[in-house]
mmCIF file of C-alpha atoms in Angstrom:
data_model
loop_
_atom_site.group_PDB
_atom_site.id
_atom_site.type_symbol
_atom_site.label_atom_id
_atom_site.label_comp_id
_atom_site.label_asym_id
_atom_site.label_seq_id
_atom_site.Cartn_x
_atom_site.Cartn_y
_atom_site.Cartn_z
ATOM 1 C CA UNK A 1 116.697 247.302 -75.954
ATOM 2 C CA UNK A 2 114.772 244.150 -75.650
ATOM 3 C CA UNK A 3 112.186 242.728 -73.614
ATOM 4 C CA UNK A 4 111.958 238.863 -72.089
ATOM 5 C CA UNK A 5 108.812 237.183 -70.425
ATOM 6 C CA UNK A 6 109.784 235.818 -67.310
ATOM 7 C CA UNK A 7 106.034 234.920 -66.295
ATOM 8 C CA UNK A 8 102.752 235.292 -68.929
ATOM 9 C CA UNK A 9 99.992 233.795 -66.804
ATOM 10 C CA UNK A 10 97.587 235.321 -64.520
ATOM 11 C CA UNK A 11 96.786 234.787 -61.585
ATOM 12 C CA UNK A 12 98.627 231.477 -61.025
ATOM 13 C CA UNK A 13 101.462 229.777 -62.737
ATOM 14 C CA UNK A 14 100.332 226.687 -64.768
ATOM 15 C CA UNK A 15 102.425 223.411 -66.805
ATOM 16 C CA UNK A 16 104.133 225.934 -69.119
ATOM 17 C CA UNK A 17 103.785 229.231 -67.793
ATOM 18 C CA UNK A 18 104.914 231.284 -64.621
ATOM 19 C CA UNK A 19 103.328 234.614 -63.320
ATOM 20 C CA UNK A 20 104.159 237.771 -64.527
ATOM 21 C CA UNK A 21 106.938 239.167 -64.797
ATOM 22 C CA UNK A 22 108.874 241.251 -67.876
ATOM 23 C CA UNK A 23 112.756 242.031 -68.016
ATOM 24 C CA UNK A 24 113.952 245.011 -69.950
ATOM 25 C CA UNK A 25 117.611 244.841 -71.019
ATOM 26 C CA UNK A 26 119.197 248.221 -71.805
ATOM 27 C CA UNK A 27 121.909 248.437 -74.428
ATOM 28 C CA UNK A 28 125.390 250.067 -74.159
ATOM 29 C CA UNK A 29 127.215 251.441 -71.536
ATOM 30 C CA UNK A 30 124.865 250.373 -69.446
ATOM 31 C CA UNK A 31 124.088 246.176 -70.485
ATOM 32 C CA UNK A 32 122.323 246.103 -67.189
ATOM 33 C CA UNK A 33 118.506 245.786 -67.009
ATOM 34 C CA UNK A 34 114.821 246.498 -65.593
ATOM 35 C CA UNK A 35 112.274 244.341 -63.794
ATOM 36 C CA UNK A 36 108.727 245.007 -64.285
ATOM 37 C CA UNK A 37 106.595 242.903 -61.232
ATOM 38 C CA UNK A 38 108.252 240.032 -59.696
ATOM 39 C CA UNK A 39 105.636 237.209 -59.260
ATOM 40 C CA UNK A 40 106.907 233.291 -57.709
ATOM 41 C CA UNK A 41 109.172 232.197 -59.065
ATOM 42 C CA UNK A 42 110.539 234.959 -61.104
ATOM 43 C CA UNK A 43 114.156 234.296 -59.554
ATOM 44 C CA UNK A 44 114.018 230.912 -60.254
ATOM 45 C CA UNK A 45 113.472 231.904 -64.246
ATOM 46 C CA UNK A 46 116.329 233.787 -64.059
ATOM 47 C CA UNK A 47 118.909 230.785 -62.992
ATOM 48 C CA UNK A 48 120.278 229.755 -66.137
ATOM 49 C CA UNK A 49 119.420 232.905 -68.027
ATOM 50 C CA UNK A 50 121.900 235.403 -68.905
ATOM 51 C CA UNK A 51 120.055 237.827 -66.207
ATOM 52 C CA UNK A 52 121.977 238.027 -63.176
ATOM 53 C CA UNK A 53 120.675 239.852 -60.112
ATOM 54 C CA UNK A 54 123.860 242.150 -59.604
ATOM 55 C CA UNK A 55 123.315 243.860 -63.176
ATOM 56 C CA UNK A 56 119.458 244.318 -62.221
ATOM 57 C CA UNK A 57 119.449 248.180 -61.452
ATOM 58 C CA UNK A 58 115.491 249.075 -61.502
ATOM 59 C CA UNK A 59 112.517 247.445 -60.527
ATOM 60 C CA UNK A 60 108.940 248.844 -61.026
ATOM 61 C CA UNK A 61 105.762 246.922 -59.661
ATOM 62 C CA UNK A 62 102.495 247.780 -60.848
ATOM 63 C CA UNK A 63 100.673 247.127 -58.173
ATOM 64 C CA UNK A 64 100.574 244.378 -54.866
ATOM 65 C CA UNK A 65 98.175 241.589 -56.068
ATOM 66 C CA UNK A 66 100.788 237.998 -55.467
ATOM 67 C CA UNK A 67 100.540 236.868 -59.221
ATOM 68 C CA UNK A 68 102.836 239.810 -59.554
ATOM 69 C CA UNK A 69 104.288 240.389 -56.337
ATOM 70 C CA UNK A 70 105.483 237.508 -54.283
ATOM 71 C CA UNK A 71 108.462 236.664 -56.156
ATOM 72 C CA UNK A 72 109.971 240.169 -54.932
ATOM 73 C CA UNK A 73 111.549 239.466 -51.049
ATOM 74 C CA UNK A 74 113.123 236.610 -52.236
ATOM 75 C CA UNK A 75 114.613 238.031 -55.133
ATOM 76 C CA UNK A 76 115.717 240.872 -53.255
ATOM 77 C CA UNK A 77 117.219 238.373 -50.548
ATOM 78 C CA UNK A 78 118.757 236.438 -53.125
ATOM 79 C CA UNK A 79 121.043 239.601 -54.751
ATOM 80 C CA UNK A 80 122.523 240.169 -51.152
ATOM 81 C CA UNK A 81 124.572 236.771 -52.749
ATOM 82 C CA UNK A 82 125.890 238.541 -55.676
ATOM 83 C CA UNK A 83 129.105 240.227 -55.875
ATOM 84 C CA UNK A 84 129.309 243.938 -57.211
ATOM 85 C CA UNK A 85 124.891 243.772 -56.096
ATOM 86 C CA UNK A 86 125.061 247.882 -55.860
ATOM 87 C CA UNK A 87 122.177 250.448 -54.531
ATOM 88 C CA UNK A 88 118.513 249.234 -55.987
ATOM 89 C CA UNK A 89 115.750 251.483 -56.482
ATOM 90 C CA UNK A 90 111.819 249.912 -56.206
ATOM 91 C CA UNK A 91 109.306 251.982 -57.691
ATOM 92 C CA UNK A 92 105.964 251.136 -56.733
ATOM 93 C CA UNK A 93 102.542 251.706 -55.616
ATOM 94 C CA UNK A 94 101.649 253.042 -52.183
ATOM 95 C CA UNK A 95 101.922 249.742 -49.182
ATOM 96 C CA UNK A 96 104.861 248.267 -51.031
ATOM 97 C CA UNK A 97 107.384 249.658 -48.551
ATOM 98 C CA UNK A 98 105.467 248.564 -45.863
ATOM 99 C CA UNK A 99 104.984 245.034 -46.940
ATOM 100 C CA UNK A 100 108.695 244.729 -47.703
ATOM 101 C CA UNK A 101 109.501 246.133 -44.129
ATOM 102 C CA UNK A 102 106.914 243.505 -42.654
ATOM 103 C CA UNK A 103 108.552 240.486 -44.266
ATOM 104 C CA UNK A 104 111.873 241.111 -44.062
ATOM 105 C CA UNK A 105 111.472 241.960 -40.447
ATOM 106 C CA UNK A 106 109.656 238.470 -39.855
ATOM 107 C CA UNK A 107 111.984 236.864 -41.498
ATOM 108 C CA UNK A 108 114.786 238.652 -40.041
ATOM 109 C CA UNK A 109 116.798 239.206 -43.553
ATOM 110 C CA UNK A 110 119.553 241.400 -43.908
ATOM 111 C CA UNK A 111 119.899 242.943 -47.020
ATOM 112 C CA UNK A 112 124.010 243.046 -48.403
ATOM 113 C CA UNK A 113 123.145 246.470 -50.305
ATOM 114 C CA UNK A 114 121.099 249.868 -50.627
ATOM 115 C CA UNK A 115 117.294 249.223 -51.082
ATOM 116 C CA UNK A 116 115.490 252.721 -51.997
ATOM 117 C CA UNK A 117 111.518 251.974 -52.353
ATOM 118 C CA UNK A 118 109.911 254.576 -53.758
ATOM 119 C CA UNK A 119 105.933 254.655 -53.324
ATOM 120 C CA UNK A 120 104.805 256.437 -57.138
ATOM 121 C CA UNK A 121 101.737 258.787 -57.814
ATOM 122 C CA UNK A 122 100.868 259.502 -61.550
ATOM 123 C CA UNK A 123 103.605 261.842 -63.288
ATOM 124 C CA UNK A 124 107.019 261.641 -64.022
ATOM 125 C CA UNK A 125 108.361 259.036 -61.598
ATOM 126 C CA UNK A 126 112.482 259.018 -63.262
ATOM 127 C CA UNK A 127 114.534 260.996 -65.283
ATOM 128 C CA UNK A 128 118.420 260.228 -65.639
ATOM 129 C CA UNK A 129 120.458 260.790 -68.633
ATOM 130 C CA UNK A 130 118.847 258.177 -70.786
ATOM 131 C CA UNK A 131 115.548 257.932 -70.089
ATOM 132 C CA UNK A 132 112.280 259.219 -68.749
ATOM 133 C CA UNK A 133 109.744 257.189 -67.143
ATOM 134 C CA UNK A 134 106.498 258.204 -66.035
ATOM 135 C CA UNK A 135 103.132 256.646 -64.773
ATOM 136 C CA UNK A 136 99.913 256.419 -64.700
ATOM 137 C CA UNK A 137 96.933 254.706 -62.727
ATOM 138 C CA UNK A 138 94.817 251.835 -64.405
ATOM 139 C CA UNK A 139 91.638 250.611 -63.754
ATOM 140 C CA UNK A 140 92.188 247.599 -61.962
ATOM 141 C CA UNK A 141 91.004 246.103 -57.855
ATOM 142 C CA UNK A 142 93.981 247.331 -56.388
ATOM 143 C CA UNK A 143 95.896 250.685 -57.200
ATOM 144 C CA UNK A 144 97.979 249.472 -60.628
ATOM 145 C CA UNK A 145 100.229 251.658 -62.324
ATOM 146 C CA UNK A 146 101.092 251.319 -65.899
ATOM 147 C CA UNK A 147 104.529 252.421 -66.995
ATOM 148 C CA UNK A 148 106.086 254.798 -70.120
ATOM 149 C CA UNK A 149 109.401 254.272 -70.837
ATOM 150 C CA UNK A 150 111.031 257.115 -73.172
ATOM 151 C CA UNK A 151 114.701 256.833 -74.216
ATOM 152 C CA UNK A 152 116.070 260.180 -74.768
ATOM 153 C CA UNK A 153 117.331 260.527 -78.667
ATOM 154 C CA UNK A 154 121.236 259.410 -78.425
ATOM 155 C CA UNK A 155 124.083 261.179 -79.948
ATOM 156 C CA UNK A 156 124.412 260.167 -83.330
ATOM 157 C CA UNK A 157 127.515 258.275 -84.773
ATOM 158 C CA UNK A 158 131.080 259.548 -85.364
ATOM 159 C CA UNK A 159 132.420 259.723 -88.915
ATOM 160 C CA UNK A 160 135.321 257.801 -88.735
ATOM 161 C CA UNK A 161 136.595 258.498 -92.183
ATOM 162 C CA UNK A 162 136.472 262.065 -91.833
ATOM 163 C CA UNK A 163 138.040 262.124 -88.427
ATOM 164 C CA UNK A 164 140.895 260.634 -90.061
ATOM 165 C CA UNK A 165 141.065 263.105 -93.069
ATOM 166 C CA UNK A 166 141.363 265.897 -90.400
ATOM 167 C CA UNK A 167 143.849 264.504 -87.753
ATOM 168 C CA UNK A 168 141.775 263.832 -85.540
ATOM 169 C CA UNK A 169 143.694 261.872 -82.878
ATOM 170 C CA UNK A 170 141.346 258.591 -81.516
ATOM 171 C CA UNK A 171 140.769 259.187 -77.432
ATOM 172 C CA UNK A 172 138.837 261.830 -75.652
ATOM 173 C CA UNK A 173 138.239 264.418 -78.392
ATOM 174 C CA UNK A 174 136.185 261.913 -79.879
ATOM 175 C CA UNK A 175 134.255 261.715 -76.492
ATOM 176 C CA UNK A 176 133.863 265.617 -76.508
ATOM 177 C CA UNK A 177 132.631 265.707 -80.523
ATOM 178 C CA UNK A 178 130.385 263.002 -79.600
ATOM 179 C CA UNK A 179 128.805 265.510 -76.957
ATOM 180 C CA UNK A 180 128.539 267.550 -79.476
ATOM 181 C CA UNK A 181 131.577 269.842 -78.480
ATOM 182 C CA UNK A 182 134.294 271.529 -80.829
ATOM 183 C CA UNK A 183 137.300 271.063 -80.437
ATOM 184 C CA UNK A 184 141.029 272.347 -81.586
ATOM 185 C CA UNK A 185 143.792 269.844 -82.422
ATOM 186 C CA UNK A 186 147.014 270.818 -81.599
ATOM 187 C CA UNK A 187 148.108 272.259 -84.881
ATOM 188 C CA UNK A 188 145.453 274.979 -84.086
ATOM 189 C CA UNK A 189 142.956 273.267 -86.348
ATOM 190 C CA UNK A 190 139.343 273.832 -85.069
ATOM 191 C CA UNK A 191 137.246 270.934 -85.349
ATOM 192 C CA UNK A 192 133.278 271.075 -85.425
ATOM 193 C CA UNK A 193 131.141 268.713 -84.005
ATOM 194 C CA UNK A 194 128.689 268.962 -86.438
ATOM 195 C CA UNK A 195 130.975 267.979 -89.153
ATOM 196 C CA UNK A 196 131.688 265.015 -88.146
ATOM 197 C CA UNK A 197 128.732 263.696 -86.065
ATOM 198 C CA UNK A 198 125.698 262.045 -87.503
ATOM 199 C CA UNK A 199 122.003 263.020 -86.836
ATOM 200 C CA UNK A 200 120.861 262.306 -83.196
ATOM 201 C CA UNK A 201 118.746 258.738 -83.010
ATOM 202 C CA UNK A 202 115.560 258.880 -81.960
ATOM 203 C CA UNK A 203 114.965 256.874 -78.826
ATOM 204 C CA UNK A 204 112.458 254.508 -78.050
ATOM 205 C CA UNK A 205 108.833 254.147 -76.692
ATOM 206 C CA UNK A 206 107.863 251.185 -74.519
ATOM 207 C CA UNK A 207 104.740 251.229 -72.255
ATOM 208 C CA UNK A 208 104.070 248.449 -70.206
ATOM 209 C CA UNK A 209 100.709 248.275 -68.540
ATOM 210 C CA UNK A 210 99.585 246.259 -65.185
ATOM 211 C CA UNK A 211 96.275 244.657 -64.994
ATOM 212 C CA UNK A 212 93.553 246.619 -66.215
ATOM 213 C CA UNK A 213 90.300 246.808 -67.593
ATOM 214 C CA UNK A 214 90.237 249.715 -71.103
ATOM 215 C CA UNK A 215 90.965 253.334 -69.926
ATOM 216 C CA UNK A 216 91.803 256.506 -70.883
ATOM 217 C CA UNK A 217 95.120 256.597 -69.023
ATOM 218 C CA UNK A 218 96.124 253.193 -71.060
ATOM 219 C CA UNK A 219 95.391 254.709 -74.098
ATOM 220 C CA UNK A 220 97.558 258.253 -72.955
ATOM 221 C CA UNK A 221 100.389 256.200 -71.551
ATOM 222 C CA UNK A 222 101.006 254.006 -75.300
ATOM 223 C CA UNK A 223 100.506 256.884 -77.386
ATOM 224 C CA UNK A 224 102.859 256.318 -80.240
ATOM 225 C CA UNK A 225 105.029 253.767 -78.315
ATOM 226 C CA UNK A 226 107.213 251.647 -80.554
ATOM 227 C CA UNK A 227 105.922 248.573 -78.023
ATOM 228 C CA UNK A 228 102.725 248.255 -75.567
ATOM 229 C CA UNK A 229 102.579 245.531 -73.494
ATOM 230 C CA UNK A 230 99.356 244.995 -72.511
ATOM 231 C CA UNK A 231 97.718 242.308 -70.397
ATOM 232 C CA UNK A 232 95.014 240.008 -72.755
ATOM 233 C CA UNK A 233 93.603 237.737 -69.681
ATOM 234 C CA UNK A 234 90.027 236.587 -71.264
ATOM 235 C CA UNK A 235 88.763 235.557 -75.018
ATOM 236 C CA UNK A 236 86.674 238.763 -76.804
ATOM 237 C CA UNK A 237 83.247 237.927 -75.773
ATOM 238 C CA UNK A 238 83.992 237.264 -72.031
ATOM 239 C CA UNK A 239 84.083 241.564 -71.672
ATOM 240 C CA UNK A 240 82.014 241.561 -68.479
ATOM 241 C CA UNK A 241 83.578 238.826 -66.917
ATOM 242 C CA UNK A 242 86.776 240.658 -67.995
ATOM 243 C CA UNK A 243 85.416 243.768 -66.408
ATOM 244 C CA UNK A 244 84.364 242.174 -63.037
ATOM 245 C CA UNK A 245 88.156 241.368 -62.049
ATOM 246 C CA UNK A 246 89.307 244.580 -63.495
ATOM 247 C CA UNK A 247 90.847 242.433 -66.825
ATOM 248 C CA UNK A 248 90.804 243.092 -70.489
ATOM 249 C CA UNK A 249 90.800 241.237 -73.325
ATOM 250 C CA UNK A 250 92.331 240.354 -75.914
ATOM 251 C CA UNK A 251 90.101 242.185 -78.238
ATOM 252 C CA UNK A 252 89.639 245.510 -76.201
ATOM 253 C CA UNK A 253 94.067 245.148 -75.617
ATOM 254 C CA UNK A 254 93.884 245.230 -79.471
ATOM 255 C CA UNK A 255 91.885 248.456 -79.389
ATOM 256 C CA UNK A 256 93.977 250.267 -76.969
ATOM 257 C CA UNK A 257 96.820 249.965 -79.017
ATOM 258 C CA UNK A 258 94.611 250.904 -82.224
ATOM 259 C CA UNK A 259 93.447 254.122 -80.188
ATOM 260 C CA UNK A 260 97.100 254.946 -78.866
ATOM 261 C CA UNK A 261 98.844 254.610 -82.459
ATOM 262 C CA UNK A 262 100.599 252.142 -81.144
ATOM 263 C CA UNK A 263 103.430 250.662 -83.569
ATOM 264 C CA UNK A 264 103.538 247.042 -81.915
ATOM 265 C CA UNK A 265 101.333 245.326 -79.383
ATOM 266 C CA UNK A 266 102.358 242.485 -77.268
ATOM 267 C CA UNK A 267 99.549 240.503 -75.205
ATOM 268 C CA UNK A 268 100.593 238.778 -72.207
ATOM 269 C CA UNK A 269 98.740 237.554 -68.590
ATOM 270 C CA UNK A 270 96.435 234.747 -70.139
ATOM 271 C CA UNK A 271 93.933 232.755 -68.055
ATOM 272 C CA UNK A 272 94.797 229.404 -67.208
ATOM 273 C CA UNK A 273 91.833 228.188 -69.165
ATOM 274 C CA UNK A 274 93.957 229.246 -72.568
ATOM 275 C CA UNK A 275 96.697 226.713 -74.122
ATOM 276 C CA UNK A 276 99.309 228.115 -76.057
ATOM 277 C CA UNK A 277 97.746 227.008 -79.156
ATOM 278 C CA UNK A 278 94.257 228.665 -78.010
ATOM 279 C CA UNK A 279 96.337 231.976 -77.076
ATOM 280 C CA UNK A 280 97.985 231.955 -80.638
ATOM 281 C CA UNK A 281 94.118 231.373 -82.441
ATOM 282 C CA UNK A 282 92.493 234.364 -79.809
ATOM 283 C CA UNK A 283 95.651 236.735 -80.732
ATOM 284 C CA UNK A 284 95.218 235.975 -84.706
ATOM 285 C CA UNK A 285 91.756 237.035 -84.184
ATOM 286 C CA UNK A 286 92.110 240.358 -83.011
ATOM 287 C CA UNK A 287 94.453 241.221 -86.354
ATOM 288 C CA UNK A 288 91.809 242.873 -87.989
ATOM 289 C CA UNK A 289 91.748 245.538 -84.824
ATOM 290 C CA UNK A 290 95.247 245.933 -84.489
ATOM 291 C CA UNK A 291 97.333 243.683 -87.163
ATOM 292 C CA UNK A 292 101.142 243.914 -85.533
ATOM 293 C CA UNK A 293 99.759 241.594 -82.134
ATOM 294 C CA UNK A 294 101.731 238.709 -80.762
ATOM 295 C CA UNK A 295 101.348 236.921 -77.540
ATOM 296 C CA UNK A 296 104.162 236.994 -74.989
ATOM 297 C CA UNK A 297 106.409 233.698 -75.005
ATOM 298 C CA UNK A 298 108.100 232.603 -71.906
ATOM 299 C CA UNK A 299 112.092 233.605 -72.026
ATOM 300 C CA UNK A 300 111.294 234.778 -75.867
ATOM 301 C CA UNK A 301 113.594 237.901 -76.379
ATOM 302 C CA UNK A 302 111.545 240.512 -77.917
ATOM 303 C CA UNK A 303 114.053 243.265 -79.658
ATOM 304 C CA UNK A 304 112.970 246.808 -80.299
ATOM 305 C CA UNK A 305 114.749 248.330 -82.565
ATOM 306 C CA UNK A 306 115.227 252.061 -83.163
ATOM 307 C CA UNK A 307 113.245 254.082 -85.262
ATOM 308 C CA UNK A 308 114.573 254.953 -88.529
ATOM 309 C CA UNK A 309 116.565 258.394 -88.757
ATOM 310 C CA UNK A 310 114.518 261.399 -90.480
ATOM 311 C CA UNK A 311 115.089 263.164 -93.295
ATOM 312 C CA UNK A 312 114.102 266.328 -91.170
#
C-alpha cells in the first residue's frame, strides 16, 4: 500500500503544484489502485506515471468544490480509451451523479464501460474481501466526506520448509492451507493449517480527510490510523481566517492527529501564498504537537507499511 500526490494545492494549481488529488495503490493480487478527488489536471499527472486509467478500480470524492472536482469527466472520458477499462464505481457526496449526468449529456460523451455513482451518507460505504471503508461528514462549505480505509488482517505466510518435510505437493492445497483449511495428502496424511501457516497480518489504517475545519468526526475517523491525511491550507495563527472557508491549519491538522492517536500525519492542500520551502518551515513547526508530520510532495510515493506481528 502506498499513497502518491497527484495535486497538493488548494484552491488553484500554482508553478509547482496541481489541485488535489491522492492515488492509493493496493498491493497483491490486486496491483490496481484508488482515486481520492480528481481536481484539473489530475489525468494529465498521470501520463507518464506508472498509473494507468484501466487498473483504476475506485474513486471516492469528498465533496463537489472544482479544486477537487473538475478533473473527474475528463478522466472518466479519457478511460473509455483504455483497453481491459472494466466496471468503475464513484463514491461520493449527494449532486455528484447529477453533475456527471449534466456534463456528459452536454457534451454528448459516451462512456466505453460501467459507471456506478454512488451518492454516500456517513457509515460504512464498502466492504469486499479486503477492505472496509467507511465515512464520515466534515465541517467544511459544501457537504465533504472524509474517508477510513481498513484493510482486513491477511492470511499469514506459508511455511515452506515444513510443507516440504510433510509432502506437501506445491498447487492448490497450498491455496486451501492458506485459507486456513486442512487438508489430507494422498497417502492419507492429514495436514493442519495451523501448522504450517503463520500468524494473520494485521492490516492497515489510512484516513484521508477532505477540506475541513477541526471536528469531532476527523478526530473519530483517524483514530489509530497508521496514516491521516489531512488538509494544512493556512499558517497556525491564521485560525479564523482558516475557519471562515471551512480550512484548518497546519497546527490544529497536527492536533487532530495528536487527539486521534494517529501513528503518521501527512499535511497536504497548501495556500498558494506558501512555497515549498515555507510549507517545509510551517510543517517543522507543528513537531512539537504531533512529531511524525510531513507535507505532501507532488508524485512522492508515500509507503505504508504493515504493522508489526504481535506476540499475542
Amino acid at each position: 500500500m502506498q499513497l502518491t500526490f497527484l495535486g497538493t494545492s488548494a484552491g488553484r494549481p500554482t508553478r509547482t503544484r496541481n489541485v488535489t488529488s491522492i492515488a492509493l495503490s493496493l498491493p497483491e493480487p490486486q496491483c490496481g489502485f484508488w482515486l481520492f478527488d480528481a481536481g484539473e489536471g489530475t489525468q494529465h499527472r498521470m501520463l507518464g506515471s506508472r498509473f494507468k486509467l484501466n487498473k483504476l478500480e475506485r474513486i471516492f470524492m469528498t465533496h463537489l468544490h472544482g479544486d477537487h472536482l473538475y478533473g473527474l469527466p475528463g478522466l472518466l472520458s479519457s478511460r473509455s480509451y483504455f483497453e481491459g477499462a472494466a466496471k468503475l464505481d464513484i463514491f461520493g457526496p449527494p449532486g455528484l451523479k447529477r453533475y456527471l449526468d449534466t456534463v456528459f449529456e452536454l457534451t454528448g460523451v459516451h462512456l466505453g464501460y460501467e459507471l456506478n455513482v454512488v451518492e454516500i451518507a456517513e457509515g460504512i460505504v464498502l466492504e469486499d474481501e479486503r477492505h472496509i471503508v467507511e465515512a464520515a461528514e466534515l465541517q467544511h462549505r459544501l457537504p465533504c466526506f472524509g474517508y477510513r480505509i481498513t484493510e482486513r488482517p491477511q492470511h499469514g505466510p506459508l511455511n515452506l520448509k515444513r510443507l516440504a518435510e510433510l509432502g506437501v505437493p506445491a498447487g492448490p492445497l497450498y491455496g486451501k492451507l492458506k485459507r486456513g483449511e486442512d487438508v489430507t495428502l494422498e497417502c492419507g496424511r492429514t495436514v493442519a493449517a495451523a501448522d504450517v501457516v503463520g500468524k494473520p497480518q494485521p492490516g492497515r489504517v489510512v484516513t484521508i480527510l477532505g477540506d475541513t475545519r477541526p471536528c469531532d468526526n476527523a478526530v473519530r475517523l483517524a483514530r489509530g490510523a497508521d496514516l491521516l491525511v489531512h488538509e494544512a491550507t493556512f499558517a497556525v495563527g491564521l485560525e479564523e481566517k482558516a475557519a471562515a472557508y471551512g480550512h484548518s491549519t497546519f497546527g490544529q491538522a497536527a492536533e487532530t492527529a495528536r487527539a486521534a492517536g494517529a501513528k503518521r500525519l501527512v499535511v497536504t492542500h497548501f495556500s498558494s501564498r506558501y512555497d515549498d520551502e515555507a510549507v517545509a518551515e510551517l510543517a517543522n513547526g507543528v513537531k512539537p504537537i504531533f512529531p511524525d508530520i510531513e507535507p505532501a510532495v507532488e508524485m512522492a510515493d508515500i509507503v505504508i507499511p504493515r504493522p508489526p506481528l504481535t506476540n499475542s
